[in-house]
mmCIF file of C-alpha atoms in Angstrom:
data_model
loop_
_atom_site.group_PDB
_atom_site.id
_atom_site.type_symbol
_atom_site.label_atom_id
_atom_site.label_comp_id
_atom_site.label_asym_id
_atom_site.label_seq_id
_atom_site.Cartn_x
_atom_site.Cartn_y
_atom_site.Cartn_z
ATOM 1 C CA MET M 28 29.916 -59.676 100.749
ATOM 2 C CA ASP M 29 33.601 -60.109 101.452
ATOM 3 C CA GLU M 30 33.300 -63.051 103.869
ATOM 4 C CA HIS M 31 30.985 -64.845 101.446
ATOM 5 C CA LYS M 32 33.421 -64.150 98.625
ATOM 6 C CA GLU M 33 36.074 -65.906 100.715
ATOM 7 C CA ASN M 34 33.809 -68.966 100.882
ATOM 8 C CA ILE M 35 33.221 -69.156 97.141
ATOM 9 C CA HIS M 36 36.753 -68.273 96.072
ATOM 10 C CA GLY M 37 37.905 -71.875 96.146
ATOM 11 C CA GLN M 38 34.993 -73.047 94.011
ATOM 12 C CA GLU M 39 36.225 -71.307 90.879
ATOM 13 C CA ASP M 40 35.601 -73.435 87.804
ATOM 14 C CA ASN M 41 34.427 -70.645 85.516
ATOM 15 C CA VAL M 42 37.671 -68.663 85.516
ATOM 16 C CA LYS M 43 41.140 -70.148 85.332
ATOM 17 C CA THR M 44 43.550 -68.334 87.600
ATOM 18 C CA SER M 45 47.297 -68.098 87.395
ATOM 19 C CA SER M 46 49.387 -68.091 90.546
ATOM 20 C CA VAL M 47 49.574 -64.578 91.911
ATOM 21 C CA ASN M 48 51.689 -62.995 94.614
ATOM 22 C CA GLU M 49 49.397 -62.220 97.503
ATOM 23 C CA HIS M 50 51.664 -59.446 98.687
ATOM 24 C CA GLU M 51 52.189 -57.820 95.481
ATOM 25 C CA LYS M 52 22.605 -43.071 100.400
ATOM 26 C CA GLU M 53 23.869 -39.667 99.363
ATOM 27 C CA LYS M 54 22.595 -38.696 95.912
ATOM 28 C CA PRO M 55 25.147 -38.726 93.117
ATOM 29 C CA SER M 56 26.327 -35.312 92.076
ATOM 30 C CA SER M 57 26.240 -34.463 88.398
ATOM 31 C CA ARG M 58 29.692 -32.882 88.231
ATOM 32 C CA LEU M 59 33.126 -33.867 89.439
ATOM 33 C CA CYS M 60 35.359 -31.766 91.629
ATOM 34 C CA PRO M 61 37.961 -30.133 89.381
ATOM 35 C CA VAL M 62 41.337 -31.833 89.128
ATOM 36 C CA GLU M 63 44.407 -29.677 89.398
ATOM 37 C CA GLU M 64 45.804 -29.335 85.902
ATOM 38 C CA SER M 65 49.332 -28.897 87.235
ATOM 39 C CA ALA M 66 49.530 -32.283 88.966
ATOM 40 C CA PRO M 67 53.144 -33.501 88.755
ATOM 41 C CA GLN M 68 54.055 -36.446 86.539
ATOM 42 C CA VAL M 69 56.520 -39.300 86.961
ATOM 43 C CA SER M 70 60.018 -38.248 86.031
ATOM 44 C CA PRO M 71 61.835 -40.340 83.399
ATOM 45 C CA SER M 72 64.585 -41.302 85.833
ATOM 46 C CA GLN M 73 62.214 -42.568 88.507
ATOM 47 C CA SER M 74 60.019 -44.502 86.069
ATOM 48 C CA LYS M 75 63.131 -46.510 85.199
ATOM 49 C CA GLY M 76 63.762 -47.351 88.849
ATOM 50 C CA ASP M 77 66.679 -44.884 89.297
ATOM 51 C CA PHE M 78 66.791 -43.882 92.968
ATOM 52 C CA SER M 79 70.296 -42.386 92.943
ATOM 53 C CA HIS M 80 69.034 -38.876 93.705
ATOM 54 C CA PRO M 81 70.341 -37.681 97.130
ATOM 55 C CA VAL M 82 66.781 -37.202 98.390
ATOM 56 C CA TYR M 83 66.378 -40.980 98.683
ATOM 57 C CA LYS M 84 69.377 -41.218 101.025
ATOM 58 C CA GLU M 85 67.757 -38.596 103.267
ATOM 59 C CA ILE M 86 64.494 -40.569 103.213
ATOM 60 C CA ALA M 87 66.328 -43.804 104.101
ATOM 61 C CA LEU M 88 68.023 -42.145 107.090
ATOM 62 C CA ALA M 89 64.687 -40.784 108.307
ATOM 63 C CA ASN M 90 63.095 -44.219 107.944
ATOM 64 C CA GLY M 91 65.799 -45.724 110.146
ATOM 65 C CA HIS M 92 65.059 -43.175 112.860
ATOM 66 C CA ILE M 93 61.310 -43.806 112.613
ATOM 67 C CA ASN M 94 61.857 -47.570 112.903
ATOM 68 C CA ARG M 95 63.448 -47.020 116.337
ATOM 69 C CA MET M 96 60.552 -44.957 117.696
ATOM 70 C CA THR M 97 58.123 -46.382 120.261
ATOM 71 C CA LYS M 98 54.380 -46.368 119.690
ATOM 72 C CA GLU M 99 53.951 -43.406 122.042
ATOM 73 C CA GLU M 100 56.747 -41.475 120.312
ATOM 74 C CA LEU M 101 55.076 -42.134 116.972
ATOM 75 C CA ARG M 102 51.737 -40.934 118.309
ATOM 76 C CA ILE M 103 53.277 -37.734 119.703
ATOM 77 C CA LYS M 104 55.126 -36.991 116.456
ATOM 78 C CA LEU M 105 52.021 -37.598 114.341
ATOM 79 C CA ALA M 106 50.026 -35.286 116.618
ATOM 80 C CA GLU M 107 52.693 -32.589 116.255
ATOM 81 C CA LEU M 108 52.393 -32.860 112.476
ATOM 82 C CA LYS M 109 48.575 -32.793 112.754
ATOM 83 C CA LEU M 110 48.373 -36.272 111.185
ATOM 84 C CA ASP M 111 45.980 -39.073 112.100
ATOM 85 C CA THR M 112 47.157 -40.840 115.284
ATOM 86 C CA ARG M 113 44.838 -43.864 114.905
ATOM 87 C CA GLY M 114 45.934 -47.367 113.972
ATOM 88 C CA VAL M 115 48.403 -49.994 115.123
ATOM 89 C CA LYS M 116 52.134 -49.227 115.474
ATOM 90 C CA ASP M 117 53.098 -50.457 111.994
ATOM 91 C CA VAL M 118 50.390 -48.305 110.411
ATOM 92 C CA MET M 119 51.515 -45.194 112.339
ATOM 93 C CA LYS M 120 55.125 -45.913 111.397
ATOM 94 C CA LYS M 121 54.214 -46.175 107.716
ATOM 95 C CA ARG M 122 52.150 -42.969 107.943
ATOM 96 C CA LEU M 123 55.050 -40.995 109.385
ATOM 97 C CA LYS M 124 57.522 -42.385 106.841
ATOM 98 C CA SER M 125 55.163 -41.575 103.975
ATOM 99 C CA HIS M 126 54.589 -38.052 105.271
ATOM 100 C CA TYR M 127 58.333 -37.382 105.426
ATOM 101 C CA LYS M 128 58.883 -38.935 102.000
ATOM 102 C CA LYS M 129 56.083 -36.850 100.491
ATOM 103 C CA GLN M 130 57.454 -33.654 102.011
ATOM 104 C CA LYS M 131 60.980 -34.354 100.755
ATOM 105 C CA LEU M 132 59.775 -35.279 97.258
ATOM 106 C CA MET M 133 57.579 -32.176 97.050
ATOM 107 C CA GLN M 134 60.520 -30.034 98.094
ATOM 108 C CA THR M 135 62.757 -31.763 95.563
ATOM 109 C CA ALA M 136 60.112 -31.521 92.822
ATOM 110 C CA ALA M 137 60.019 -27.743 93.308
ATOM 111 C CA GLU M 138 63.752 -27.839 92.602
ATOM 112 C CA GLY M 139 63.278 -29.992 89.490
ATOM 113 C CA GLY M 140 63.783 -33.385 91.177
ATOM 114 C CA PRO M 141 61.689 -36.596 91.084
ATOM 115 C CA THR M 142 58.058 -36.940 92.119
ATOM 116 C CA ASP M 143 55.147 -39.214 91.163
ATOM 117 C CA THR M 144 51.417 -39.340 90.505
ATOM 118 C CA TYR M 145 49.104 -41.832 88.808
ATOM 119 C CA TYR M 146 45.330 -41.615 88.401
ATOM 120 C CA ASP M 147 43.049 -38.594 88.687
ATOM 121 C CA TYR M 148 40.175 -40.750 89.916
ATOM 122 C CA ILE M 149 39.728 -44.202 91.411
ATOM 123 C CA CYS M 150 36.395 -45.942 90.960
ATOM 124 C CA VAL M 151 35.551 -48.491 93.682
ATOM 125 C CA VAL M 152 33.279 -51.399 92.706
ATOM 126 C CA ASP M 153 31.900 -54.088 95.019
ATOM 127 C CA PHE M 154 29.170 -56.229 93.453
ATOM 128 C CA GLU M 155 26.493 -58.177 95.276
ATOM 129 C CA ALA M 156 25.481 -61.398 93.549
ATOM 130 C CA THR M 157 22.995 -64.242 93.863
ATOM 131 C CA CYS M 158 24.138 -66.892 96.310
ATOM 132 C CA GLU M 159 23.089 -69.902 98.350
ATOM 133 C CA GLU M 160 24.191 -70.775 101.859
ATOM 134 C CA ASP M 161 26.134 -73.734 100.455
ATOM 135 C CA ASN M 162 26.870 -72.858 96.843
ATOM 136 C CA PRO M 163 27.309 -75.933 94.613
ATOM 137 C CA SER M 164 30.536 -75.951 92.614
ATOM 138 C CA ASP M 165 28.661 -75.201 89.382
ATOM 139 C CA PHE M 166 26.567 -72.340 90.805
ATOM 140 C CA LEU M 167 26.545 -69.316 88.502
ATOM 141 C CA HIS M 168 26.508 -66.099 90.528
ATOM 142 C CA GLU M 169 24.531 -63.292 88.884
ATOM 143 C CA ILE M 170 25.113 -59.649 89.793
ATOM 144 C CA ILE M 171 22.141 -58.131 91.624
ATOM 145 C CA GLU M 172 23.686 -54.820 92.753
ATOM 146 C CA PHE M 173 26.074 -52.632 90.755
ATOM 147 C CA PRO M 174 27.557 -49.867 92.946
ATOM 148 C CA MET M 175 30.399 -47.444 92.207
ATOM 149 C CA VAL M 176 32.117 -44.935 94.489
ATOM 150 C CA LEU M 177 34.384 -42.332 92.933
ATOM 151 C CA ILE M 178 37.502 -40.974 94.682
ATOM 152 C CA ASN M 179 39.270 -37.802 93.571
ATOM 153 C CA THR M 180 42.938 -38.640 94.205
ATOM 154 C CA HIS M 181 43.968 -34.974 94.235
ATOM 155 C CA ASN M 182 41.760 -33.802 97.096
ATOM 156 C CA LEU M 183 41.382 -37.320 98.577
ATOM 157 C CA GLU M 184 37.610 -37.123 98.797
ATOM 158 C CA ILE M 185 34.712 -39.342 97.767
ATOM 159 C CA VAL M 186 33.036 -37.148 95.167
ATOM 160 C CA ASP M 187 30.303 -39.270 93.585
ATOM 161 C CA THR M 188 28.370 -42.539 93.793
ATOM 162 C CA PHE M 189 26.300 -44.780 91.533
ATOM 163 C CA GLN M 190 23.986 -47.636 92.495
ATOM 164 C CA GLU M 191 21.494 -49.790 90.647
ATOM 165 C CA TYR M 192 19.953 -53.178 91.364
ATOM 166 C CA VAL M 193 19.927 -55.833 88.644
ATOM 167 C CA LYS M 194 17.302 -58.425 87.684
ATOM 168 C CA PRO M 195 18.882 -61.938 87.621
ATOM 169 C CA GLU M 196 18.115 -64.126 84.618
ATOM 170 C CA LEU M 197 19.066 -67.714 85.477
ATOM 171 C CA ASN M 198 17.868 -67.688 89.089
ATOM 172 C CA PRO M 199 15.281 -64.884 89.297
ATOM 173 C CA GLN M 200 14.110 -66.013 92.748
ATOM 174 C CA LEU M 201 16.546 -64.939 95.463
ATOM 175 C CA SER M 202 17.336 -67.419 98.212
ATOM 176 C CA ASP M 203 16.391 -66.530 101.782
ATOM 177 C CA PHE M 204 20.112 -66.637 102.590
ATOM 178 C CA CYS M 205 20.886 -64.092 99.858
ATOM 179 C CA VAL M 206 18.132 -61.719 100.994
ATOM 180 C CA LYS M 207 19.294 -61.893 104.610
ATOM 181 C CA LEU M 208 22.977 -61.485 103.682
ATOM 182 C CA THR M 209 22.664 -58.568 101.264
ATOM 183 C CA GLY M 210 19.454 -56.861 102.378
ATOM 184 C CA ILE M 211 18.336 -56.929 98.741
ATOM 185 C CA THR M 212 14.682 -57.967 98.539
ATOM 186 C CA GLN M 213 12.868 -59.890 95.822
ATOM 187 C CA LYS M 214 10.862 -56.752 95.013
ATOM 188 C CA MET M 215 14.077 -54.761 94.418
ATOM 189 C CA VAL M 216 15.363 -57.162 91.763
ATOM 190 C CA ASP M 217 11.929 -57.796 90.230
ATOM 191 C CA GLU M 218 11.622 -54.061 89.549
ATOM 192 C CA ALA M 219 15.215 -53.726 88.299
ATOM 193 C CA ASP M 220 16.507 -53.874 84.719
ATOM 194 C CA PRO M 221 18.589 -56.749 83.327
ATOM 195 C CA PHE M 222 22.377 -56.478 83.476
ATOM 196 C CA PRO M 223 23.082 -55.184 79.911
ATOM 197 C CA VAL M 224 20.755 -52.219 80.507
ATOM 198 C CA VAL M 225 22.349 -51.422 83.877
ATOM 199 C CA LEU M 226 25.845 -51.742 82.393
ATOM 200 C CA GLN M 227 24.891 -49.274 79.666
ATOM 201 C CA ARG M 228 23.865 -46.777 82.377
ATOM 202 C CA VAL M 229 27.182 -47.398 84.162
ATOM 203 C CA VAL M 230 29.009 -46.569 80.937
ATOM 204 C CA SER M 231 26.963 -43.380 80.519
ATOM 205 C CA TRP M 232 27.734 -42.395 84.135
ATOM 206 C CA LEU M 233 31.476 -42.846 83.542
ATOM 207 C CA GLN M 234 31.320 -40.988 80.209
ATOM 208 C CA GLU M 235 29.469 -38.033 81.749
ATOM 209 C CA ARG M 236 32.367 -37.660 84.193
ATOM 210 C CA GLU M 237 34.880 -37.760 81.306
ATOM 211 C CA LEU M 238 36.731 -40.719 82.766
ATOM 212 C CA GLY M 239 39.171 -42.268 80.333
ATOM 213 C CA THR M 240 39.045 -39.177 78.113
ATOM 214 C CA LYS M 241 39.823 -35.991 80.057
ATOM 215 C CA TYR M 242 40.731 -37.759 83.310
ATOM 216 C CA LYS M 243 42.832 -40.859 84.013
ATOM 217 C CA TYR M 244 41.081 -43.407 86.202
ATOM 218 C CA ALA M 245 41.308 -46.967 87.460
ATOM 219 C CA ILE M 246 38.859 -49.508 88.882
ATOM 220 C CA LEU M 247 39.507 -50.691 92.455
ATOM 221 C CA THR M 248 38.049 -53.792 94.116
ATOM 222 C CA ASP M 249 38.248 -55.666 97.404
ATOM 223 C CA GLY M 250 39.851 -58.865 96.106
ATOM 224 C CA SER M 251 39.837 -60.537 92.691
ATOM 225 C CA TRP M 252 36.316 -61.974 92.650
ATOM 226 C CA ASP M 253 34.287 -58.979 91.488
ATOM 227 C CA MET M 254 35.950 -58.770 88.085
ATOM 228 C CA SER M 255 37.486 -62.214 87.531
ATOM 229 C CA LYS M 256 34.433 -64.173 88.689
ATOM 230 C CA PHE M 257 31.212 -62.160 89.065
ATOM 231 C CA LEU M 258 31.573 -59.810 86.073
ATOM 232 C CA ASN M 259 33.095 -62.546 83.917
ATOM 233 C CA ILE M 260 30.221 -64.947 84.621
ATOM 234 C CA GLN M 261 27.599 -62.221 84.246
ATOM 235 C CA CYS M 262 28.854 -61.194 80.818
ATOM 236 C CA ARG M 263 28.600 -64.790 79.612
ATOM 237 C CA VAL M 264 25.134 -65.197 81.110
ATOM 238 C CA SER M 265 24.015 -61.927 79.483
ATOM 239 C CA ARG M 266 25.745 -62.870 76.211
ATOM 240 C CA ILE M 267 27.795 -59.674 76.049
ATOM 241 C CA LYS M 268 31.526 -59.113 75.749
ATOM 242 C CA TYR M 269 33.566 -58.381 78.837
ATOM 243 C CA PRO M 270 33.919 -54.552 79.058
ATOM 244 C CA PRO M 271 37.494 -53.402 78.271
ATOM 245 C CA PHE M 272 37.414 -50.689 80.966
ATOM 246 C CA ALA M 273 37.155 -53.420 83.630
ATOM 247 C CA LYS M 274 39.947 -55.687 82.333
ATOM 248 C CA LYS M 275 42.526 -54.181 84.716
ATOM 249 C CA TRP M 276 42.004 -53.119 88.295
ATOM 250 C CA ILE M 277 43.566 -52.401 91.667
ATOM 251 C CA ASN M 278 43.087 -55.244 94.134
ATOM 252 C CA ILE M 279 43.229 -53.245 97.365
ATOM 253 C CA ARG M 280 43.988 -56.365 99.434
ATOM 254 C CA LYS M 281 47.259 -56.810 97.581
ATOM 255 C CA SER M 282 48.055 -53.108 97.770
ATOM 256 C CA TYR M 283 47.290 -52.995 101.503
ATOM 257 C CA GLY M 284 49.393 -56.099 102.213
ATOM 258 C CA ASN M 285 52.342 -54.778 100.242
ATOM 259 C CA PHE M 286 52.183 -51.257 101.641
ATOM 260 C CA TYR M 287 51.737 -52.067 105.328
ATOM 261 C CA LYS M 288 53.746 -55.335 105.128
ATOM 262 C CA VAL M 289 51.032 -57.617 106.513
ATOM 263 C CA PRO M 290 50.006 -61.177 105.519
ATOM 264 C CA ARG M 291 46.949 -61.954 103.394
ATOM 265 C CA THR M 292 45.026 -63.041 106.505
ATOM 266 C CA GLN M 293 45.025 -59.398 107.643
ATOM 267 C CA THR M 294 43.554 -57.959 104.440
ATOM 268 C CA LYS M 295 39.842 -58.658 104.904
ATOM 269 C CA LEU M 296 37.682 -55.537 104.803
ATOM 270 C CA SER M 297 36.848 -55.596 108.524
ATOM 271 C CA THR M 298 40.495 -56.190 109.484
ATOM 272 C CA MET M 299 41.853 -53.437 107.233
ATOM 273 C CA LEU M 300 39.396 -50.969 108.749
ATOM 274 C CA GLU M 301 40.301 -52.044 112.293
ATOM 275 C CA LYS M 302 44.067 -51.823 111.720
ATOM 276 C CA LEU M 303 43.641 -48.316 110.309
ATOM 277 C CA GLY M 304 41.635 -47.257 113.356
ATOM 278 C CA LEU M 305 38.385 -47.028 111.368
ATOM 279 C CA THR M 306 34.971 -48.585 111.966
ATOM 280 C CA TYR M 307 32.550 -49.902 109.358
ATOM 281 C CA GLU M 308 29.870 -47.388 108.366
ATOM 282 C CA GLY M 309 26.525 -48.611 107.034
ATOM 283 C CA ARG M 310 25.129 -52.103 106.462
ATOM 284 C CA PRO M 311 27.641 -54.912 105.863
ATOM 285 C CA HIS M 312 27.089 -56.675 102.506
ATOM 286 C CA SER M 313 25.275 -53.711 101.009
ATOM 287 C CA GLY M 314 27.240 -53.229 97.801
ATOM 288 C CA LEU M 315 27.149 -49.434 98.053
ATOM 289 C CA ASP M 316 28.069 -49.371 101.752
ATOM 290 C CA ASP M 317 30.851 -51.912 101.215
ATOM 291 C CA SER M 318 32.150 -49.774 98.341
ATOM 292 C CA ARG M 319 32.103 -46.653 100.496
ATOM 293 C CA ASN M 320 34.087 -48.383 103.239
ATOM 294 C CA ILE M 321 36.590 -49.768 100.732
ATOM 295 C CA ALA M 322 36.928 -46.213 99.396
ATOM 296 C CA ARG M 323 37.635 -44.966 102.937
ATOM 297 C CA ILE M 324 40.487 -47.482 103.187
ATOM 298 C CA ALA M 325 41.822 -46.364 99.803
ATOM 299 C CA VAL M 326 41.696 -42.704 100.866
ATOM 300 C CA ARG M 327 43.539 -43.501 104.105
ATOM 301 C CA MET M 328 46.198 -45.415 102.167
ATOM 302 C CA LEU M 329 46.641 -42.473 99.786
ATOM 303 C CA GLN M 330 46.915 -40.145 102.785
ATOM 304 C CA ASP M 331 49.571 -42.457 104.214
ATOM 305 C CA GLY M 332 51.573 -42.168 100.983
ATOM 306 C CA CYS M 333 50.571 -45.328 99.125
ATOM 307 C CA GLN M 334 50.623 -45.077 95.339
ATOM 308 C CA LEU M 335 47.692 -47.290 94.351
ATOM 309 C CA ARG M 336 48.398 -48.961 91.019
ATOM 310 C CA VAL M 337 46.694 -51.578 88.844
ATOM 311 C CA ASN M 338 47.917 -55.005 90.005
ATOM 312 C CA GLU M 339 45.522 -57.511 88.403
ATOM 313 C CA ARG M 340 43.989 -58.056 84.988
ATOM 314 C CA MET M 341 41.860 -60.394 82.893
ATOM 315 C CA HIS M 342 43.324 -61.881 79.717
ATOM 316 C CA GLY M 343 41.776 -64.686 77.703
ATOM 317 C CA GLY M 344 39.428 -65.550 80.562
ATOM 318 C CA GLN M 345 42.321 -65.857 83.008
ATOM 319 C CA LEU M 346 43.129 -63.847 86.107
ATOM 320 C CA LEU M 347 46.705 -62.573 85.907
ATOM 321 C CA SER M 348 48.946 -60.474 88.100
ATOM 322 C CA VAL M 349 50.255 -57.132 86.816
ATOM 323 C CA PRO M 350 53.899 -56.709 87.870
ATOM 324 C CA SER M 351 54.892 -53.500 89.624
ATOM 325 C CA SER M 352 57.409 -52.896 86.817
ATOM 326 C CA ALA M 353 54.613 -52.632 84.218
ATOM 327 C CA PRO M 354 53.887 -49.176 82.740
ATOM 328 C CA VAL M 355 51.221 -47.264 84.638
ATOM 329 C CA GLU M 356 48.086 -47.006 82.513
ATOM 330 C CA GLY M 357 44.608 -45.698 83.170
ATOM 331 C CA ALA M 358 41.474 -47.606 82.204
ATOM 332 C CA PRO M 359 40.337 -47.003 78.601
ATOM 333 C CA PRO M 360 37.288 -44.861 77.782
ATOM 334 C CA PRO M 361 34.113 -46.848 78.550
ATOM 335 C CA HIS M 362 31.902 -47.995 75.663
ATOM 336 C CA ASN M 363 28.417 -49.475 75.503
ATOM 337 C CA PRO M 364 28.070 -53.269 75.947
ATOM 338 C CA ARG M 365 28.686 -55.357 72.837
ATOM 339 C CA SER M 366 26.943 -58.609 72.007
ATOM 340 C CA ARG M 367 28.893 -61.876 71.888
ATOM 341 C CA ASP M 368 26.862 -62.928 68.850
#
């Protein structure tokens, strides 16, 4: 419900936000694809921002050459390298630069030079929530669909999914607008469990996949609203504490804008897909289908060389930006919901 999220974003009176830099149904499988145990780690010199190694001069020279290439030259070169030739010129340029950088860093890593890696898995979340066509400023959105799509960052594949509907408590009767927008019927939510029960099953799903224990992972969302607004409100409505594993996340809109150097107006889900040469698959505003399409964007960005990192967090009920200089950390092990009482 990305367009609808845009409409309600300015009506935030439940979460205080700090100023942030805008440019900064297959069945779930029971087991994850194995992660390569020998995945390279960040070298001490690079983690401190030291780019004096000669490899970076070679990369800079290559980038200058790529910047002078025409769109057709870029397409031909990408085809020669058996890389994706879809997308606008800036996207193809970034893809070629990232490919060359990755190749040089891999070569250098084999010789004991710098390389980088972050999370083993990325978990995409895109809630659907109760809504009205013209939401009043004090409207409390309740989560009615909790989907998750899991990406293995080592083989760049979507490896698992989770989806459950949720019974709303404050406004149990869905509006006609909400039903039409999301495709979620009254019967679906009437037969669903309340949020604390669904959240407990989410935690069990994450624990079964050893996320936060054996494997490093991070939550990824399309914008700030899912965690800073919807989950924050829902936890207060359900009288449970905000789950620690969801206190930091990757806002893919920020990551996309920073990586491809585009303004915030070009970071809506439909626009990101279009600029990458992709088309939406499924039903728009289905939480699971939206999550899958967001995951496809994330996979394409990883293929293009983007290092997706946590860039937003919740602290004391406030939405804050995470600076790029902050240490890279995975989400903590998930635990069962805890009462506010």
